[in-house]
Amino acid sequence: MEKFLVPREPSPPKFTTVIRRRPWKRSLIELNGRLESRYRHELYTLLAHSYSEIGRFPHLYHLNERPCHTHISEILHGIDSSSTGGVAGLEFDNQGIYIVSVTRSGCLTVHDFDSLYCHSKLAPGSVEDESKHVVHLSFPPGREFNVARWNPANQNEVACTSRKRDKVSIFDISYMSPKPTEELQTRQKLSIIGRKTSTGLSDVAITSNGDSRIFSPDTLGTVHVWDRRAGVSPCIELSTNRYDSLKSIQIHVDNQTIFGAGKEGIIHIWDLRGGTNSTAFQSRKDMSHLPLASLHLAPMLQKIASLKAQSEIVPKEIHSINVNPSAPHQLAFHLDDGWSGVLDIYKSEVTHVHCPPPAWLDGSNNSADLILRKPTWLPTSSIYVAGSMSEKGIHFLDFHPSSTSPCHVDYDEDSERKEKRDKCNHSNKFVSLSESVTGCAAHPLNSMIVAGTQKSSLLLIAQRHCSSTSETVEGEL
């Protein structure tokens, strides 16, 4: 019977499919809720390349229907106003709601930041509504201020100092009064012939822990420390033990370490917590407190071989120092020739340097040398924003702590390009503006920037959606 059966067709061969499971890949953001340091660095570089000027606010204001002192100065001096005018200092409050600025011509102004931003959206040439100013005070010559700082513990208070006066003036913006609510006086000192000497105050800093301590350096190298609970006279004095006109002062995040820098190119460090120079065990007769360390920048810069081979390094005046809010071990410095850099306070060495071309190379006028330029950090990105000495614009400097920063002293451009380790080309950025910048302040929440200029204007600088090809990318150290 089997021979009458139709043979069965052979079944096709079965192929076994091996399913290879790929390893489960997710971004580290989804796994642990944090960004990688390298990825953050890439994002911050893109952020720095997305800024442009979106608004200009000239200081053509009035008081009692008459031009204020800054307005008059701009009319009288015009183009040469940089020698007598300009924004001397500006700062945001903790929440970025208000910004205070002072001019060398004698005005103190508090703007509502939202009003500035909304006005920048209007048609070009539209007149600013002066009724939206929170405070506008104008002082006669001799009473102008060079610095204005918010009190971190009381955001209604603004502390101001002047290099022509030996007092710290504290204004309460809720009172709308031209008279300060409190004035802190330095101790009178006698000269060799027995006359009282008067020194101006170049900067002011206030602790953030609410203990009412205020620090202000004078032009002879002494930092005066007030405890407002104890009166209007200094409780102690921090001495440099040498004649060094201090230009800038900073308080570390611990509210116990104080940094001061000035004309001699030295960064002085005081520690108020203890040790052999502790102020806690000093009598009222022994008020001087010597620095824990004094770091000379010039010898540190000479250790950088590539920098020493290109330029002669000599001690230079330090215009400003700033503690990095996102990396407190980084202390940025800005010199009188436009150089900027970072001092690692843990290692006591310079880790980053940016050296723009000197102003005389382009035949620029050096009248800006008379003004202390005051850069700022962006709040979360380790990007340092400094006004240019020779051009109308600002530098966005990548001072990221890692060696991938183009300003890092160990940065190797050839190896970075060869290995292609970065998806993003880390580089500094120069953004052209309409006026020369004297100081910058960064918004604490959205990283917008307000810049003060030599013509006493305020410039609003914000991120944009697309990059412009008209701005140049820097490749220098």
PDB file of C-alpha atoms in Angstrom, residues 287-470:
ATOM      1  CA  MET A 287      42.021  95.566  66.568  1.00  0.00           C
ATOM      2  CA  SER A 288      44.336  94.616  63.682  1.00  0.00           C
ATOM      3  CA  HIS A 289      43.958  91.216  62.058  1.00  0.00           C
ATOM      4  CA  LEU A 290      46.732  90.111  59.687  1.00  0.00           C
ATOM      5  CA  PRO A 291      45.993  87.975  56.609  1.00  0.00           C
ATOM      6  CA  LEU A 292      46.284  84.210  56.751  1.00  0.00           C
ATOM      7  CA  ALA A 293      48.005  84.300  53.355  1.00  0.00           C
ATOM      8  CA  SER A 294      48.986  86.814  50.680  1.00  0.00           C
ATOM      9  CA  LEU A 295      49.248  85.353  47.181  1.00  0.00           C
ATOM     10  CA  HIS A 296      51.219  87.245  44.496  1.00  0.00           C
ATOM     11  CA  LEU A 297      49.692  86.686  41.058  1.00  0.00           C
ATOM     12  CA  ALA A 298      52.750  87.572  38.950  1.00  0.00           C
ATOM     13  CA  PRO A 299      54.940  84.639  40.149  1.00  0.00           C
ATOM     14  CA  MET A 300      51.993  82.275  39.629  1.00  0.00           C
ATOM     15  CA  LEU A 301      51.496  83.497  36.068  1.00  0.00           C
ATOM     16  CA  GLN A 302      55.215  83.079  35.365  1.00  0.00           C
ATOM     17  CA  LYS A 303      54.876  79.361  36.083  1.00  0.00           C
ATOM     18  CA  ILE A 304      52.677  79.010  32.982  1.00  0.00           C
ATOM     19  CA  ALA A 305      55.294  78.222  30.318  1.00  0.00           C
ATOM     20  CA  SER A 306      53.151  79.087  27.282  1.00  0.00           C
ATOM     21  CA  LEU A 307      52.212  82.443  28.793  1.00  0.00           C
ATOM     22  CA  LYS A 308      55.737  83.334  29.904  1.00  0.00           C
ATOM     23  CA  ALA A 309      57.084  82.607  26.421  1.00  0.00           C
ATOM     24  CA  GLN A 310      54.674  85.095  24.807  1.00  0.00           C
ATOM     25  CA  SER A 311      54.690  88.082  27.145  1.00  0.00           C
ATOM     26  CA  GLU A 312      56.583  89.789  29.913  1.00  0.00           C
ATOM     27  CA  ILE A 313      54.765  89.217  33.187  1.00  0.00           C
ATOM     28  CA  VAL A 314      54.963  91.968  35.798  1.00  0.00           C
ATOM     29  CA  PRO A 315      52.758  92.746  38.824  1.00  0.00           C
ATOM     30  CA  LYS A 316      49.508  94.348  37.667  1.00  0.00           C
ATOM     31  CA  GLU A 317      46.650  96.029  39.435  1.00  0.00           C
ATOM     32  CA  ILE A 318      43.658  93.793  40.177  1.00  0.00           C
ATOM     33  CA  HIS A 319      40.386  95.516  39.334  1.00  0.00           C
ATOM     34  CA  SER A 320      37.993  92.856  40.581  1.00  0.00           C
ATOM     35  CA  ILE A 321      37.741  89.421  42.211  1.00  0.00           C
ATOM     36  CA  ASN A 322      34.676  87.152  42.230  1.00  0.00           C
ATOM     37  CA  VAL A 323      33.939  83.790  43.853  1.00  0.00           C
ATOM     38  CA  ASN A 324      32.361  81.309  41.423  1.00  0.00           C
ATOM     39  CA  PRO A 325      28.845  80.532  42.789  1.00  0.00           C
ATOM     40  CA  SER A 326      28.814  77.092  41.123  1.00  0.00           C
ATOM     41  CA  ALA A 327      32.388  76.151  42.133  1.00  0.00           C
ATOM     42  CA  PRO A 328      33.377  78.099  45.286  1.00  0.00           C
ATOM     43  CA  HIS A 329      37.017  76.987  45.096  1.00  0.00           C
ATOM     44  CA  GLN A 330      37.428  79.183  41.989  1.00  0.00           C
ATOM     45  CA  LEU A 331      38.260  82.829  42.589  1.00  0.00           C
ATOM     46  CA  ALA A 332      38.208  84.828  39.359  1.00  0.00           C
ATOM     47  CA  PHE A 333      40.388  87.914  38.950  1.00  0.00           C
ATOM     48  CA  HIS A 334      40.381  90.713  36.388  1.00  0.00           C
ATOM     49  CA  LEU A 335      43.505  92.841  35.825  1.00  0.00           C
ATOM     50  CA  ASP A 336      43.931  96.426  34.678  1.00  0.00           C
ATOM     51  CA  ASP A 337      45.220  95.353  31.238  1.00  0.00           C
ATOM     52  CA  GLY A 338      42.106  93.275  30.493  1.00  0.00           C
ATOM     53  CA  TRP A 339      43.525  89.881  31.473  1.00  0.00           C
ATOM     54  CA  SER A 340      41.229  87.524  33.388  1.00  0.00           C
ATOM     55  CA  GLY A 341      41.916  84.265  35.169  1.00  0.00           C
ATOM     56  CA  VAL A 342      41.039  81.877  37.970  1.00  0.00           C
ATOM     57  CA  LEU A 343      42.876  81.190  41.202  1.00  0.00           C
ATOM     58  CA  ASP A 344      42.209  77.775  42.761  1.00  0.00           C
ATOM     59  CA  ILE A 345      42.085  78.675  46.453  1.00  0.00           C
ATOM     60  CA  TYR A 346      42.578  75.041  47.509  1.00  0.00           C
ATOM     61  CA  LYS A 347      45.778  74.578  45.492  1.00  0.00           C
ATOM     62  CA  SER A 348      46.898  78.238  45.606  1.00  0.00           C
ATOM     63  CA  GLU A 349      47.657  78.234  41.883  1.00  0.00           C
ATOM     64  CA  VAL A 350      46.323  79.859  38.741  1.00  0.00           C
ATOM     65  CA  THR A 351      44.339  77.331  36.671  1.00  0.00           C
ATOM     66  CA  HIS A 352      42.778  79.496  33.943  1.00  0.00           C
ATOM     67  CA  VAL A 353      43.977  82.563  32.019  1.00  0.00           C
ATOM     68  CA  HIS A 354      42.470  84.674  29.252  1.00  0.00           C
ATOM     69  CA  CYS A 355      44.739  87.252  27.603  1.00  0.00           C
ATOM     70  CA  PRO A 356      43.011  89.452  25.007  1.00  0.00           C
ATOM     71  CA  PRO A 357      45.138  91.629  22.704  1.00  0.00           C
ATOM     72  CA  PRO A 358      46.279  94.900  24.325  1.00  0.00           C
ATOM     73  CA  ALA A 359      44.288  98.043  23.606  1.00  0.00           C
ATOM     74  CA  TRP A 360      47.229  99.847  21.996  1.00  0.00           C
ATOM     75  CA  LEU A 361      47.473  97.139  19.325  1.00  0.00           C
ATOM     76  CA  ASP A 362      44.305  98.451  17.689  1.00  0.00           C
ATOM     77  CA  GLY A 363      45.086 102.086  18.433  1.00  0.00           C
ATOM     78  CA  SER A 364      42.246 102.235  20.948  1.00  0.00           C
ATOM     79  CA  ASN A 365      41.867 105.043  23.439  1.00  0.00           C
ATOM     80  CA  ASN A 366      42.913 104.018  26.960  1.00  0.00           C
ATOM     81  CA  SER A 367      40.503 106.332  28.770  1.00  0.00           C
ATOM     82  CA  ALA A 368      38.740 103.200  30.027  1.00  0.00           C
ATOM     83  CA  ASP A 369      41.767 102.543  32.235  1.00  0.00           C
ATOM     84  CA  LEU A 370      40.409 105.143  34.658  1.00  0.00           C
ATOM     85  CA  ILE A 371      37.339 102.985  35.328  1.00  0.00           C
ATOM     86  CA  LEU A 372      37.426  99.821  37.409  1.00  0.00           C
ATOM     87  CA  ARG A 373      35.889  97.119  35.245  1.00  0.00           C
ATOM     88  CA  LYS A 374      33.705  94.708  37.208  1.00  0.00           C
ATOM     89  CA  PRO A 375      32.958  91.349  35.544  1.00  0.00           C
ATOM     90  CA  THR A 376      30.569  88.701  36.866  1.00  0.00           C
ATOM     91  CA  TRP A 377      29.958  84.942  36.855  1.00  0.00           C
ATOM     92  CA  LEU A 378      26.889  83.371  35.325  1.00  0.00           C
ATOM     93  CA  PRO A 379      25.083  81.756  38.283  1.00  0.00           C
ATOM     94  CA  THR A 380      25.380  78.054  37.364  1.00  0.00           C
ATOM     95  CA  SER A 381      27.729  77.589  34.425  1.00  0.00           C
ATOM     96  CA  SER A 382      31.328  78.576  35.363  1.00  0.00           C
ATOM     97  CA  ILE A 383      31.225  81.171  32.579  1.00  0.00           C
ATOM     98  CA  TYR A 384      32.878  84.484  33.390  1.00  0.00           C
ATOM     99  CA  VAL A 385      31.536  87.623  31.692  1.00  0.00           C
ATOM    100  CA  ALA A 386      33.965  90.545  31.371  1.00  0.00           C
ATOM    101  CA  GLY A 387      33.774  93.820  29.493  1.00  0.00           C
ATOM    102  CA  SER A 388      36.349  94.381  26.779  1.00  0.00           C
ATOM    103  CA  MET A 389      39.015  96.990  27.353  1.00  0.00           C
ATOM    104  CA  SER A 390      39.538  97.913  23.693  1.00  0.00           C
ATOM    105  CA  GLU A 391      36.230  97.070  21.970  1.00  0.00           C
ATOM    106  CA  LYS A 392      32.532  97.636  22.477  1.00  0.00           C
ATOM    107  CA  GLY A 393      31.450  94.280  23.779  1.00  0.00           C
ATOM    108  CA  ILE A 394      31.838  91.557  26.392  1.00  0.00           C
ATOM    109  CA  HIS A 395      33.823  88.332  26.592  1.00  0.00           C
ATOM    110  CA  PHE A 396      32.104  85.090  27.608  1.00  0.00           C
ATOM    111  CA  LEU A 397      34.999  83.087  29.059  1.00  0.00           C
ATOM    112  CA  ASP A 398      34.793  79.330  29.577  1.00  0.00           C
ATOM    113  CA  PHE A 399      36.340  78.857  33.041  1.00  0.00           C
ATOM    114  CA  HIS A 400      34.984  75.341  33.585  1.00  0.00           C
ATOM    115  CA  PRO A 401      37.146  73.571  36.229  1.00  0.00           C
ATOM    116  CA  SER A 402      38.145  70.726  33.900  1.00  0.00           C
ATOM    117  CA  SER A 403      41.095  70.819  31.483  1.00  0.00           C
ATOM    118  CA  THR A 404      38.640  70.798  28.532  1.00  0.00           C
ATOM    119  CA  SER A 405      38.169  74.517  29.114  1.00  0.00           C
ATOM    120  CA  PRO A 406      40.027  76.483  26.400  1.00  0.00           C
ATOM    121  CA  CYS A 407      41.312  78.849  29.112  1.00  0.00           C
ATOM    122  CA  HIS A 408      42.754  76.071  31.287  1.00  0.00           C
ATOM    123  CA  VAL A 409      46.534  76.174  31.608  1.00  0.00           C
ATOM    124  CA  ASP A 410      46.697  72.425  30.777  1.00  0.00           C
ATOM    125  CA  TYR A 411      44.439  72.659  27.732  1.00  0.00           C
ATOM    126  CA  ASP A 412      45.941  70.911  24.696  1.00  0.00           C
ATOM    127  CA  GLU A 413      44.182  72.134  21.583  1.00  0.00           C
ATOM    128  CA  ASP A 414      45.891  69.651  19.246  1.00  0.00           C
ATOM    129  CA  SER A 415      45.002  66.583  21.296  1.00  0.00           C
ATOM    130  CA  GLU A 416      41.441  67.791  21.776  1.00  0.00           C
ATOM    131  CA  ARG A 417      41.017  68.133  18.031  1.00  0.00           C
ATOM    132  CA  LYS A 418      42.755  64.834  17.271  1.00  0.00           C
ATOM    133  CA  GLU A 419      40.899  62.648  19.735  1.00  0.00           C
ATOM    134  CA  LYS A 420      37.546  64.374  19.145  1.00  0.00           C
ATOM    135  CA  ARG A 421      36.547  63.744  22.683  1.00  0.00           C
ATOM    136  CA  ASP A 422      34.013  66.539  22.709  1.00  0.00           C
ATOM    137  CA  LYS A 423      30.836  66.744  20.679  1.00  0.00           C
ATOM    138  CA  CYS A 424      30.866  70.488  21.174  1.00  0.00           C
ATOM    139  CA  ASN A 425      33.704  72.827  20.321  1.00  0.00           C
ATOM    140  CA  HIS A 426      34.482  74.574  23.597  1.00  0.00           C
ATOM    141  CA  SER A 427      35.532  78.131  22.897  1.00  0.00           C
ATOM    142  CA  ASN A 428      35.268  81.620  24.282  1.00  0.00           C
ATOM    143  CA  LYS A 429      32.846  84.074  22.782  1.00  0.00           C
ATOM    144  CA  PHE A 430      32.939  87.799  22.119  1.00  0.00           C
ATOM    145  CA  VAL A 431      29.577  89.546  21.763  1.00  0.00           C
ATOM    146  CA  SER A 432      29.572  92.989  20.157  1.00  0.00           C
ATOM    147  CA  LEU A 433      27.503  95.674  21.868  1.00  0.00           C
ATOM    148  CA  SER A 434      26.511  99.250  21.131  1.00  0.00           C
ATOM    149  CA  GLU A 435      28.676 100.802  23.899  1.00  0.00           C
ATOM    150  CA  SER A 436      31.828 100.120  25.912  1.00  0.00           C
ATOM    151  CA  VAL A 437      31.127  98.151  29.088  1.00  0.00           C
ATOM    152  CA  THR A 438      32.347  98.999  32.594  1.00  0.00           C
ATOM    153  CA  GLY A 439      30.515  96.335  34.625  1.00  0.00           C
ATOM    154  CA  CYS A 440      28.156  93.383  34.357  1.00  0.00           C
ATOM    155  CA  ALA A 441      25.504  91.742  36.535  1.00  0.00           C
ATOM    156  CA  ALA A 442      23.924  88.337  35.834  1.00  0.00           C
ATOM    157  CA  HIS A 443      20.324  87.521  36.683  1.00  0.00           C
ATOM    158  CA  PRO A 444      20.359  84.842  39.429  1.00  0.00           C
ATOM    159  CA  LEU A 445      17.595  82.720  37.830  1.00  0.00           C
ATOM    160  CA  ASN A 446      17.614  83.057  34.031  1.00  0.00           C
ATOM    161  CA  SER A 447      21.253  84.151  33.390  1.00  0.00           C
ATOM    162  CA  MET A 448      20.268  87.288  31.500  1.00  0.00           C
ATOM    163  CA  ILE A 449      22.893  90.011  31.749  1.00  0.00           C
ATOM    164  CA  VAL A 450      22.649  93.719  32.429  1.00  0.00           C
ATOM    165  CA  ALA A 451      25.787  95.662  31.503  1.00  0.00           C
ATOM    166  CA  GLY A 452      26.673  99.193  32.583  1.00  0.00           C
ATOM    167  CA  THR A 453      28.525 101.369  30.087  1.00  0.00           C
ATOM    168  CA  GLN A 454      30.891 104.335  29.944  1.00  0.00           C
ATOM    169  CA  LYS A 455      27.968 106.496  28.795  1.00  0.00           C
ATOM    170  CA  SER A 456      25.924 105.567  31.911  1.00  0.00           C
ATOM    171  CA  SER A 457      23.519 103.404  29.900  1.00  0.00           C
ATOM    172  CA  LEU A 458      22.262  99.956  30.825  1.00  0.00           C
ATOM    173  CA  LEU A 459      22.354  97.232  28.155  1.00  0.00           C
ATOM    174  CA  LEU A 460      20.150  94.146  28.371  1.00  0.00           C
ATOM    175  CA  ILE A 461      21.785  91.007  26.949  1.00  0.00           C
ATOM    176  CA  ALA A 462      19.839  87.760  26.615  1.00  0.00           C
ATOM    177  CA  GLN A 463      19.931  84.382  24.888  1.00  0.00           C
ATOM    178  CA  ARG A 464      18.511  84.097  21.403  1.00  0.00           C
ATOM    179  CA  HIS A 465      17.227  81.090  19.469  1.00  0.00           C
ATOM    180  CA  CYS A 466      19.671  81.171  16.596  1.00  0.00           C
ATOM    181  CA  SER A 467      23.319  82.128  16.490  1.00  0.00           C
ATOM    182  CA  SER A 468      24.512  85.094  14.511  1.00  0.00           C
ATOM    183  CA  THR A 469      27.457  84.719  12.213  1.00  0.00           C
ATOM    184  CA  SER A 470      28.527  88.330  12.691  1.00  0.00           C
TER     185      SER A 470
END
